[in-house]
Amino acid sequence: MKKFQLLLIGLGLSTVLLAQRVKLSEIKADVWPENDPYAKMTDIPDEWTGESAVIIYQKYWHEYNSRGKRVYYATKTRRRIKLLDKSAVEDYSELSFSENFRVDRGFYGKGGRVIAGLKVIKPDGTVQEFDMEDAVAIQSDSGERLKKIAVPDLEPGDILDYFYFVYEPFEVINSYLFEPVVSVLSGEHPIVKQDIEYAVGKKFYINFRSLNDAPELKEIERGRGKKVTYALSDEMREGSDDLRWFYPRCELPVIKFQVCFARKDRIAEQVYAFLGKKDQVKQKVLDAEVLNLMKSSYDFKPTGLVKGARAHLKRMGLSKEKDFQAYIREAYNFYRHQHVVRTIEFGEVYKKDNGYASRIRIAPNKSYRERAFISGFGSFLAKEKIPFSLLVTIPRYLGDLDKLLLAAELDLLLRIDREAPIYLGPYDVFTDYNQIPSELEGAMAHRFEIYPKAYKGKRELIQLPASDNKSNKTTKQLEVRFAEGDLNTLSVKRQSQHTGHVKGYYQEALLYPYDYIDPDRKNFDDKPYYLRERLKRREVKRIEAQVAELREDFAEQQLASFEASAHDDLDLEIKTYNSYNIEDLGRDGHNSAFRFADEFELEGLVKRAGRNHVFEVGKLIGGQVALKEDEMERKENIYMPYARSFENQITIYLPEGYTVEGLDNLNMKVENETGGFVSSATVEGNILTLNVLKYYSHNYEKAAAWTQLTAFLEAAYDFTQQKVLLKKG
Amino acid sequence: MIFTRFMLTLLSCACFVLVYGQRKGQPSAKEVEQAEELQEKFEDAKVAALASREIFVFGFDKKDQQVTVTSTKQERLVGLSAGGQLPIVEFYDETSSVENIKVTNRRKRNVPVYPRDEHYQVADYFYSDARIKYFSLDFPQIGQSYTTKIEKVYHDVKYFTRTYFASSVYPIANKELQFVVPRWLDVELHPVNFAGWTIEQETAYDKKADADIHTFKIKDVKPFSEESNAPAPAYLYPHLLVLAKSYNKDGKTQNLFASTQDQYNWYRQLVQQIGNEPEEVKAKVKELCADAASDLDKVKAIFYWVQDNIRYIAFEDGLAGFKPESCQQVFQNKYSDCKGMANLTCEMLRLAGFDARLTWIGTQRIPYDYSTPSLAVDNHMICTVILDDVKYFLDPTEKYIAFGDYAQRIQGQQAMIENGDAFILEEVPVQSKDKNAELIRRQMQLENETLVGKAAHEFNGESRSRLLYHINQVRTNDVEDALKRYITEGDKNLRVSNIATSDLENRDQVLNLSYTFEQDHAVSSFGEETYIELDFYREFGNFTIEEDRELDYQFDRKIELRVEIELTIPEGLAIQELPKGLDEQHPDFSFQIKWREEGGRLFYDKIITIDQGVIPKGQFDTWNRCIKLLQEAYQEQIVLVKKS
């Protein structure tokens, strides 16, 4: 059962929060003031009477204050929501909130406080306030200590008016950057009115920007001690639903903000952020600021790995003069091994030893990988005197580059500057040479030339290329035979090949650590971590035993993963899954293919019809997008991950003594600007061959193109419903 | 490199722990051999208990004047494969405490463990006072062993109701339960499910302690099965119900639960402490009964109001786990557990002038009845109303259940009905499958290659309450979509419109759902022949039971499903051949499909029943064979050909 949990963004207080003790009465006085203009608001607009619940009023406060090294952060949320049906009552019938906690911020977190309050307003205007002290302490499934209260006497038509206050004191040595927030103003329920308020002390920097017609933030008060209060007010916001292929932050009203504390101005300059002036809201980032941030963050001085990389390339007999692409690819793979793959086995053994993943991050996170890549591989390119540039952009799901506000939004790439540029992105196990992460494709980017003249050469704005549907391609070849004497069982031999962006999904789902650790180790002449360190023989033996078990575990899990993947791909029950064979890991560049073969049996596609059989042959291409009635019309633009294509070559050996009828319906051709679905069916002797291609031409389409997209999506779905007749001769 | 240094630090920590384990707990060849033997016996287990001994010593707490029980569980746990890990969990609550936990290695040296002490979150419970102390043991090598010793005290013997031989987690090669019962105490150790197991029993007298020592031994016990939809463990595994009847101290005999009357007396004194103030609910009762034409209507109005307006939130908190909340508290809060809801229902009915009684009952998870007085006998409370000398059992926690209908989970269960200083024992009537009947009627004809027609569904009993509950949970603006999803099961080929239902609040009448539909891709034409698939839902078509399933399969209700489909045969076409249908009648279930052609129409009648809502293990082969035949029947297409 879904229960409502008070997890909210935050707040700013008008009370001074420097005092250690925060009183419930003071919080209440702020949230529910005596002359509260919203206390009497009980009605909702007529157009929302059919909703499940309507937010009559909500307000978020965020307050940032400091004294010396101590920072005080308080957030407060008030929500007044009218529950209109039983479902909403059920959702809000139990409220849970965190207990007091140890603050996990800054150099040293102190004891954080949580205070919550709740009122129920009945339709006759009676107000009942509840004492949150009655809440019982529980532990959530994730181990978090929570308090929970069952809201009494709650019925459809009631208004719930609650607040949630979090107070977080912590100590900072130099500076502290609060988490970035990029949030849409609409939510699950419609909102009659909402306010957001920030009160920022004198040592704080605030970045804030309203986008996509979101209301602007205004300064409302400049208090003593340079404390400034800003506010945003928004009204009549419709609820928003989840939509297929949609990036809400690109189209819906959205706010971005981040706050930074720095004890001194010179310290602020060292923070990885775009900071403005302390008592002003920073709303825009200039190109020069992006350049300066990069300059101060990456100097591309050689790192220790350059020597190792060169030695490896030499051992491989590669030279950049003879085969430049092979040289760079191998170097990229070398760094990927050093920075990512090499640490994986340790993490897995640790997990096996302890039953949980290491608390200290064994698998490097995105920010670590990005820094390691830009500094590490950049310095290699510089040392190798290869002209290259640093590309700075933001992912498509956050909007355009000109909407940039926060350093946390940035994604970095390197580009080797040649006639056919080579793009390189931060490593991960399955990232590839010459591959731009799909979320960055087509985005605008700053280009700063790094070699030969670091940051002093050319600077320009470029558009990153987007890969086409032919490079992001899934090809499946199926050989289908009817079991002897049992037309209902089909034995399938399948050859699958995935290239470009589509392969990542399959690699993540199907490959297990030793699939790539072993070849990497061989290629880079590396040893397991327990042989690289000076460990006692007994310990090495113990780890080796663990590793042997891990390998067995992975083999078992991999078989199940392949079976599950076949099931997902085909959207059909697999009767028996017999075997699989990985032929190519596809880790040698964007266009290298992840290839595997497998064999399994299917049933349920053939239905007896008197002497003959009806064969649901269309289902062999796998499940297709099944658009619902309410999806047929669309007003929003269409954001897809990348252009892509899917090709099926299906060879069916017809059972002896049968002919096939009804192939006409299997020949389809719907092609337009946005993509297409093309299929053909032919028979030669006892072999029925289907060739089917579906492709999406772009990663983005205007809303007006939706009917073109639905045209081939509907054709593809229709194909899966087609049947042929196996006629007894 | 920083990273390497950091790895080494971690490694050295790991080494410390593991080397510790190895040096002091290195398994001998014999121990490894023993572990391998256990592994053969318990194939899937990574850890087993070679020996597990629990001693229960009954004592007396003079201060609280309570009979207490001290349990000491000592187990020798052995790793059956390298890398095994075992969580050791001990439960306690307000009536018990975990006093001591000790772990030693094979050399009897202490192994430091730091148990965590946390609330135990019980699924579907808003709050429970159950807590756990837990830690985990690593078994890096086969044969690695530890001895655990856990001491727990039950501060009141009432709450020590039963003990199992099996563990819920790991297999046990040798299990021993020992009860040290002083002669001043009368305790019956009531064996349950002993049949079919070899359990050694012996009783000795300890003169010094003036106590009888009852010992039970069993070998090779597998852990509780994790199969879903299975009978509760109390039906399956041997265990002992501990029936503490009375004690004699200082020449005085004090009854505990010597008889069912004693248990009732204890419940009754809790009920007498409730502090009901029915005046506070009087106005509501008056309002509900105002328009009621008959006594029955009044009872229904009250029963349904509690169902609809009091949310079920389960609390389990010490004595509050047995004492109902007052009617005014529940009325005010609009939420409660089963006891509070039963109490409110009773009080409201009494205000309306009815004879309503609180009633204790064990759901079908519990195999015992009140002939064995114990708190383990019941786990639920309902209200009984007596109308014209007939008892009706009202369970307001069952949402959208009609008056006179009983949920499967209480049918046939013995209920203890309040009756002043005495009590009445009576079984809740068992209702047959037809009470839950679900009927689907579809009439259709061919329009090009689309089946077009109208459909009507009827739901009764538990099939009705289930649908009503789900629909009433859906957001107002999503009800039509939810009904569409229910009808089409997400199949894009089935388009429905004109959806109509009977009153979605009314649980007294048959629930009707009707609509018109168009179904694509159910018809294929090849040359002069047309092939049609009539049965859209194909219920149970994939419901095969896994071959290695060990336990009966239980549904949440008895099932009777009828599907009647009528197809108008298009002019100029004739049915080439009628499929032969299906007729499989078995004591626990049946499958029947009949085809007939009459007056230019084709009729398809399907009946599926699961008479008691259970597929017994012994019937799995028959069931799977029937499902295979059902699949074949579903695969059959109707062939229409041009009339010659």
PDB file of C-alpha atoms in Angstrom, chain A residues 2 50-52 85-87 89-91 93-94 128 136-139 141 148-155 188-189 343 346 350 352-355 358 360-362 488 529 532-533 535-536 538-539 542-543 546 549 604 606-610 612 614 626-627 629-630 661-662 714 717-718 721-725, chain B residues 3-4 6-8 10-11 14-15 18-19 22-23 46 81-83 85 116-119 121 125-127 138 140 308-309 311 313 315 331-335 400 469 472-477 481 484 491-493 495-496 505 521-524 526-527 529 531 533 538 576-577 628 631 634-637 639:
ATOM      1  CA  LYS A   2       1.366   3.389  -0.968  1.00  0.00           C
ATOM      2  CA  GLY A  50     -13.042  15.702 -10.592  1.00  0.00           C
ATOM      3  CA  GLU A  51      -9.455  15.337  -9.320  1.00  0.00           C
ATOM      4  CA  SER A  52      -8.389  12.967  -6.585  1.00  0.00           C
ATOM      5  CA  ASP A  85     -11.735  10.726  -2.895  1.00  0.00           C
ATOM      6  CA  LYS A  86     -10.999   7.553  -0.969  1.00  0.00           C
ATOM      7  CA  SER A  87      -7.805   6.980  -2.895  1.00  0.00           C
ATOM      8  CA  VAL A  89      -7.532   9.604   1.839  1.00  0.00           C
ATOM      9  CA  GLU A  90      -5.732   6.270   1.657  1.00  0.00           C
ATOM     10  CA  ASP A  91      -2.565   7.939   0.342  1.00  0.00           C
ATOM     11  CA  SER A  93      -3.901   8.329   5.933  1.00  0.00           C
ATOM     12  CA  GLU A  94      -0.486   7.551   7.321  1.00  0.00           C
ATOM     13  CA  GLN A 128      -8.358  19.591  14.613  1.00  0.00           C
ATOM     14  CA  VAL A 136       5.347   5.763  16.761  1.00  0.00           C
ATOM     15  CA  ALA A 137       8.980   5.081  15.938  1.00  0.00           C
ATOM     16  CA  ILE A 138       9.601   2.581  13.204  1.00  0.00           C
ATOM     17  CA  GLN A 139      12.346   1.538  10.894  1.00  0.00           C
ATOM     18  CA  ASP A 141      12.686  -1.061   4.812  1.00  0.00           C
ATOM     19  CA  LYS A 148       4.792   7.429  11.742  1.00  0.00           C
ATOM     20  CA  ILE A 149       1.342   8.672  12.575  1.00  0.00           C
ATOM     21  CA  ALA A 150      -2.065   7.437  11.463  1.00  0.00           C
ATOM     22  CA  VAL A 151      -4.153  10.494  10.638  1.00  0.00           C
ATOM     23  CA  PRO A 152      -7.390  10.214  12.583  1.00  0.00           C
ATOM     24  CA  ASP A 153     -10.863  10.972  11.320  1.00  0.00           C
ATOM     25  CA  LEU A 154      -9.825  11.512   7.736  1.00  0.00           C
ATOM     26  CA  GLU A 155     -12.544  11.411   5.085  1.00  0.00           C
ATOM     27  CA  GLU A 188       0.990  14.794  -9.114  1.00  0.00           C
ATOM     28  CA  HIS A 189      -1.913  17.017  -8.014  1.00  0.00           C
ATOM     29  CA  THR A 343      38.957  -2.108  -9.195  1.00  0.00           C
ATOM     30  CA  PHE A 346      38.136  -6.118  -5.241  1.00  0.00           C
ATOM     31  CA  TYR A 350      34.534  -7.455  -0.578  1.00  0.00           C
ATOM     32  CA  LYS A 352      31.119 -11.629  -0.946  1.00  0.00           C
ATOM     33  CA  ASP A 353      33.160 -11.420   2.241  1.00  0.00           C
ATOM     34  CA  ASN A 354      30.888  -8.943   3.955  1.00  0.00           C
ATOM     35  CA  GLY A 355      27.498  -9.483   2.431  1.00  0.00           C
ATOM     36  CA  SER A 358      31.904  -1.481   0.569  1.00  0.00           C
ATOM     37  CA  ILE A 360      33.818   3.397   0.764  1.00  0.00           C
ATOM     38  CA  ARG A 361      33.214   3.682  -2.890  1.00  0.00           C
ATOM     39  CA  ILE A 362      35.003   0.905  -4.743  1.00  0.00           C
ATOM     40  CA  ASN A 488       3.277 -26.054 -31.104  1.00  0.00           C
ATOM     41  CA  TYR A 529      44.642  -7.284  -7.133  1.00  0.00           C
ATOM     42  CA  ARG A 532      49.667  -7.272  -6.963  1.00  0.00           C
ATOM     43  CA  GLU A 533      49.800  -6.684  -3.224  1.00  0.00           C
ATOM     44  CA  LEU A 535      49.551 -10.644   0.935  1.00  0.00           C
ATOM     45  CA  LYS A 536      50.204 -13.809   2.874  1.00  0.00           C
ATOM     46  CA  ARG A 538      47.025 -18.190   3.042  1.00  0.00           C
ATOM     47  CA  GLU A 539      45.079 -15.009   2.367  1.00  0.00           C
ATOM     48  CA  ARG A 542      41.321 -17.743   0.575  1.00  0.00           C
ATOM     49  CA  ILE A 543      40.600 -14.981  -1.919  1.00  0.00           C
ATOM     50  CA  GLN A 546      36.167 -16.757  -3.125  1.00  0.00           C
ATOM     51  CA  GLU A 549      32.900 -19.226  -6.184  1.00  0.00           C
ATOM     52  CA  GLY A 604       2.011 -21.166 -27.893  1.00  0.00           C
ATOM     53  CA  VAL A 606       0.627 -22.220 -33.283  1.00  0.00           C
ATOM     54  CA  LYS A 607      -3.070 -22.921 -32.957  1.00  0.00           C
ATOM     55  CA  ARG A 608      -4.943 -25.857 -34.382  1.00  0.00           C
ATOM     56  CA  ALA A 609      -7.691 -25.032 -36.841  1.00  0.00           C
ATOM     57  CA  GLY A 610      -9.266 -28.251 -38.098  1.00  0.00           C
ATOM     58  CA  ASN A 612      -4.604 -26.796 -40.526  1.00  0.00           C
ATOM     59  CA  VAL A 614      -2.759 -20.816 -37.571  1.00  0.00           C
ATOM     60  CA  ALA A 626       1.498  -0.634 -27.980  1.00  0.00           C
ATOM     61  CA  LEU A 627       0.132   2.904 -27.952  1.00  0.00           C
ATOM     62  CA  GLU A 629      -5.981   5.250 -27.017  1.00  0.00           C
ATOM     63  CA  ASP A 630      -5.119   8.365 -25.027  1.00  0.00           C
ATOM     64  CA  GLU A 661      -0.838 -18.955 -46.850  1.00  0.00           C
ATOM     65  CA  GLY A 662      -1.579 -15.370 -45.929  1.00  0.00           C
ATOM     66  CA  GLU A 714       1.109   1.221 -35.278  1.00  0.00           C
ATOM     67  CA  TYR A 717       2.397  -3.359 -33.621  1.00  0.00           C
ATOM     68  CA  ASP A 718       0.032  -4.518 -36.329  1.00  0.00           C
ATOM     69  CA  GLN A 721      -0.597  -9.452 -34.604  1.00  0.00           C
ATOM     70  CA  GLN A 722      -0.353 -11.028 -38.068  1.00  0.00           C
ATOM     71  CA  LYS A 723      -0.855 -14.722 -38.593  1.00  0.00           C
ATOM     72  CA  VAL A 724      -0.276 -17.129 -41.429  1.00  0.00           C
ATOM     73  CA  LEU A 725      -1.979 -20.416 -42.192  1.00  0.00           C
TER      74      LEU A 725
ATOM     75  CA  PHE B   3      43.699   4.203  -4.289  1.00  0.00           C
ATOM     76  CA  THR B   4      46.133   1.336  -3.791  1.00  0.00           C
ATOM     77  CA  PHE B   6      43.358   2.691   0.543  1.00  0.00           C
ATOM     78  CA  MET B   7      42.753  -0.799  -0.770  1.00  0.00           C
ATOM     79  CA  LEU B   8      45.545  -2.133   1.354  1.00  0.00           C
ATOM     80  CA  LEU B  10      40.766  -2.271   3.740  1.00  0.00           C
ATOM     81  CA  LEU B  11      42.453  -5.511   2.928  1.00  0.00           C
ATOM     82  CA  ALA B  14      39.494  -7.948   6.134  1.00  0.00           C
ATOM     83  CA  CYS B  15      42.564 -10.058   6.799  1.00  0.00           C
ATOM     84  CA  LEU B  18      39.369 -13.698   8.378  1.00  0.00           C
ATOM     85  CA  VAL B  19      42.718 -14.758   9.689  1.00  0.00           C
ATOM     86  CA  GLN B  22      41.073 -19.290  10.222  1.00  0.00           C
ATOM     87  CA  ARG B  23      43.683 -19.560  12.913  1.00  0.00           C
ATOM     88  CA  LYS B  46      24.868 -23.183   2.765  1.00  0.00           C
ATOM     89  CA  SER B  81      30.081 -24.403   1.427  1.00  0.00           C
ATOM     90  CA  ALA B  82      32.708 -21.686   1.372  1.00  0.00           C
ATOM     91  CA  GLY B  83      31.395 -18.162   1.610  1.00  0.00           C
ATOM     92  CA  GLN B  85      26.571 -16.357   5.567  1.00  0.00           C
ATOM     93  CA  ARG B 116      21.838  -4.884  16.425  1.00  0.00           C
ATOM     94  CA  ASP B 117      18.617  -4.208  18.234  1.00  0.00           C
ATOM     95  CA  GLU B 118      15.814  -2.895  16.054  1.00  0.00           C
ATOM     96  CA  HIS B 119      12.109  -2.708  15.536  1.00  0.00           C
ATOM     97  CA  GLN B 121       8.684  -4.187  10.667  1.00  0.00           C
ATOM     98  CA  TYR B 125       1.252  -3.727  10.362  1.00  0.00           C
ATOM     99  CA  PHE B 126       1.181  -0.024  11.133  1.00  0.00           C
ATOM    100  CA  TYR B 127       3.124  -0.692  14.290  1.00  0.00           C
ATOM    101  CA  ASP B 138      30.397 -15.705   8.091  1.00  0.00           C
ATOM    102  CA  PRO B 140      34.283 -18.539   4.676  1.00  0.00           C
ATOM    103  CA  ASP B 308     -16.373   1.864   4.626  1.00  0.00           C
ATOM    104  CA  ASN B 309     -15.406   4.465   7.178  1.00  0.00           C
ATOM    105  CA  ARG B 311      -9.596   2.198   8.043  1.00  0.00           C
ATOM    106  CA  ILE B 313      -4.566  -0.244  10.641  1.00  0.00           C
ATOM    107  CA  PHE B 315      -1.295  -2.299  15.827  1.00  0.00           C
ATOM    108  CA  PHE B 331     -15.217   6.332  16.017  1.00  0.00           C
ATOM    109  CA  GLN B 332     -13.175   9.490  16.513  1.00  0.00           C
ATOM    110  CA  ASN B 333      -9.985   8.209  14.868  1.00  0.00           C
ATOM    111  CA  LYS B 334     -11.736   6.501  11.963  1.00  0.00           C
ATOM    112  CA  TYR B 335      -9.051   3.844  12.084  1.00  0.00           C
ATOM    113  CA  TYR B 400     -17.180  -4.615   0.640  1.00  0.00           C
ATOM    114  CA  TYR B 469     -12.513  -2.824  -3.085  1.00  0.00           C
ATOM    115  CA  ASN B 472     -13.044   2.090  -4.799  1.00  0.00           C
ATOM    116  CA  GLN B 473      -9.309   2.469  -4.191  1.00  0.00           C
ATOM    117  CA  VAL B 474      -8.810   4.033  -7.599  1.00  0.00           C
ATOM    118  CA  ARG B 475      -8.701   7.798  -7.995  1.00  0.00           C
ATOM    119  CA  THR B 476     -12.029   9.291  -9.055  1.00  0.00           C
ATOM    120  CA  ASN B 477     -10.630  10.545 -12.342  1.00  0.00           C
ATOM    121  CA  ASP B 481      -9.533   3.834 -17.209  1.00  0.00           C
ATOM    122  CA  LYS B 484     -10.950  -0.478 -19.126  1.00  0.00           C
ATOM    123  CA  ASP B 491      -4.553  -5.771 -24.754  1.00  0.00           C
ATOM    124  CA  LYS B 492      -4.556  -3.078 -27.406  1.00  0.00           C
ATOM    125  CA  ASN B 493      -6.642  -5.276 -29.692  1.00  0.00           C
ATOM    126  CA  ARG B 495     -11.409  -1.682 -27.583  1.00  0.00           C
ATOM    127  CA  VAL B 496     -14.265  -1.149 -25.180  1.00  0.00           C
ATOM    128  CA  GLU B 505     -21.073   0.876  -3.339  1.00  0.00           C
ATOM    129  CA  HIS B 521      -6.904  -9.718 -34.771  1.00  0.00           C
ATOM    130  CA  ALA B 522      -9.107 -12.445 -33.326  1.00  0.00           C
ATOM    131  CA  VAL B 523     -10.230 -13.329 -36.846  1.00  0.00           C
ATOM    132  CA  SER B 524      -7.977 -14.330 -39.753  1.00  0.00           C
ATOM    133  CA  PHE B 526      -7.116 -17.239 -45.572  1.00  0.00           C
ATOM    134  CA  GLY B 527      -8.623 -17.859 -48.976  1.00  0.00           C
ATOM    135  CA  GLU B 529     -11.701 -19.948 -44.823  1.00  0.00           C
ATOM    136  CA  TYR B 531     -10.448 -18.669 -38.455  1.00  0.00           C
ATOM    137  CA  GLU B 533     -10.486 -17.274 -31.630  1.00  0.00           C
ATOM    138  CA  ARG B 538      -8.155 -17.862 -21.413  1.00  0.00           C
ATOM    139  CA  GLN B 576     -16.404 -26.597 -40.765  1.00  0.00           C
ATOM    140  CA  GLU B 577     -16.013 -28.661 -37.625  1.00  0.00           C
ATOM    141  CA  LYS B 628      -2.322 -28.857 -20.761  1.00  0.00           C
ATOM    142  CA  GLN B 631      -4.238 -24.917 -23.284  1.00  0.00           C
ATOM    143  CA  TYR B 634      -7.709 -22.554 -25.999  1.00  0.00           C
ATOM    144  CA  GLN B 635      -5.445 -23.054 -29.000  1.00  0.00           C
ATOM    145  CA  GLU B 636      -8.277 -24.463 -31.100  1.00  0.00           C
ATOM    146  CA  GLN B 637      -9.611 -22.101 -33.739  1.00  0.00           C
ATOM    147  CA  VAL B 639     -13.037 -22.568 -38.903  1.00  0.00           C
TER     148      VAL B 639
END
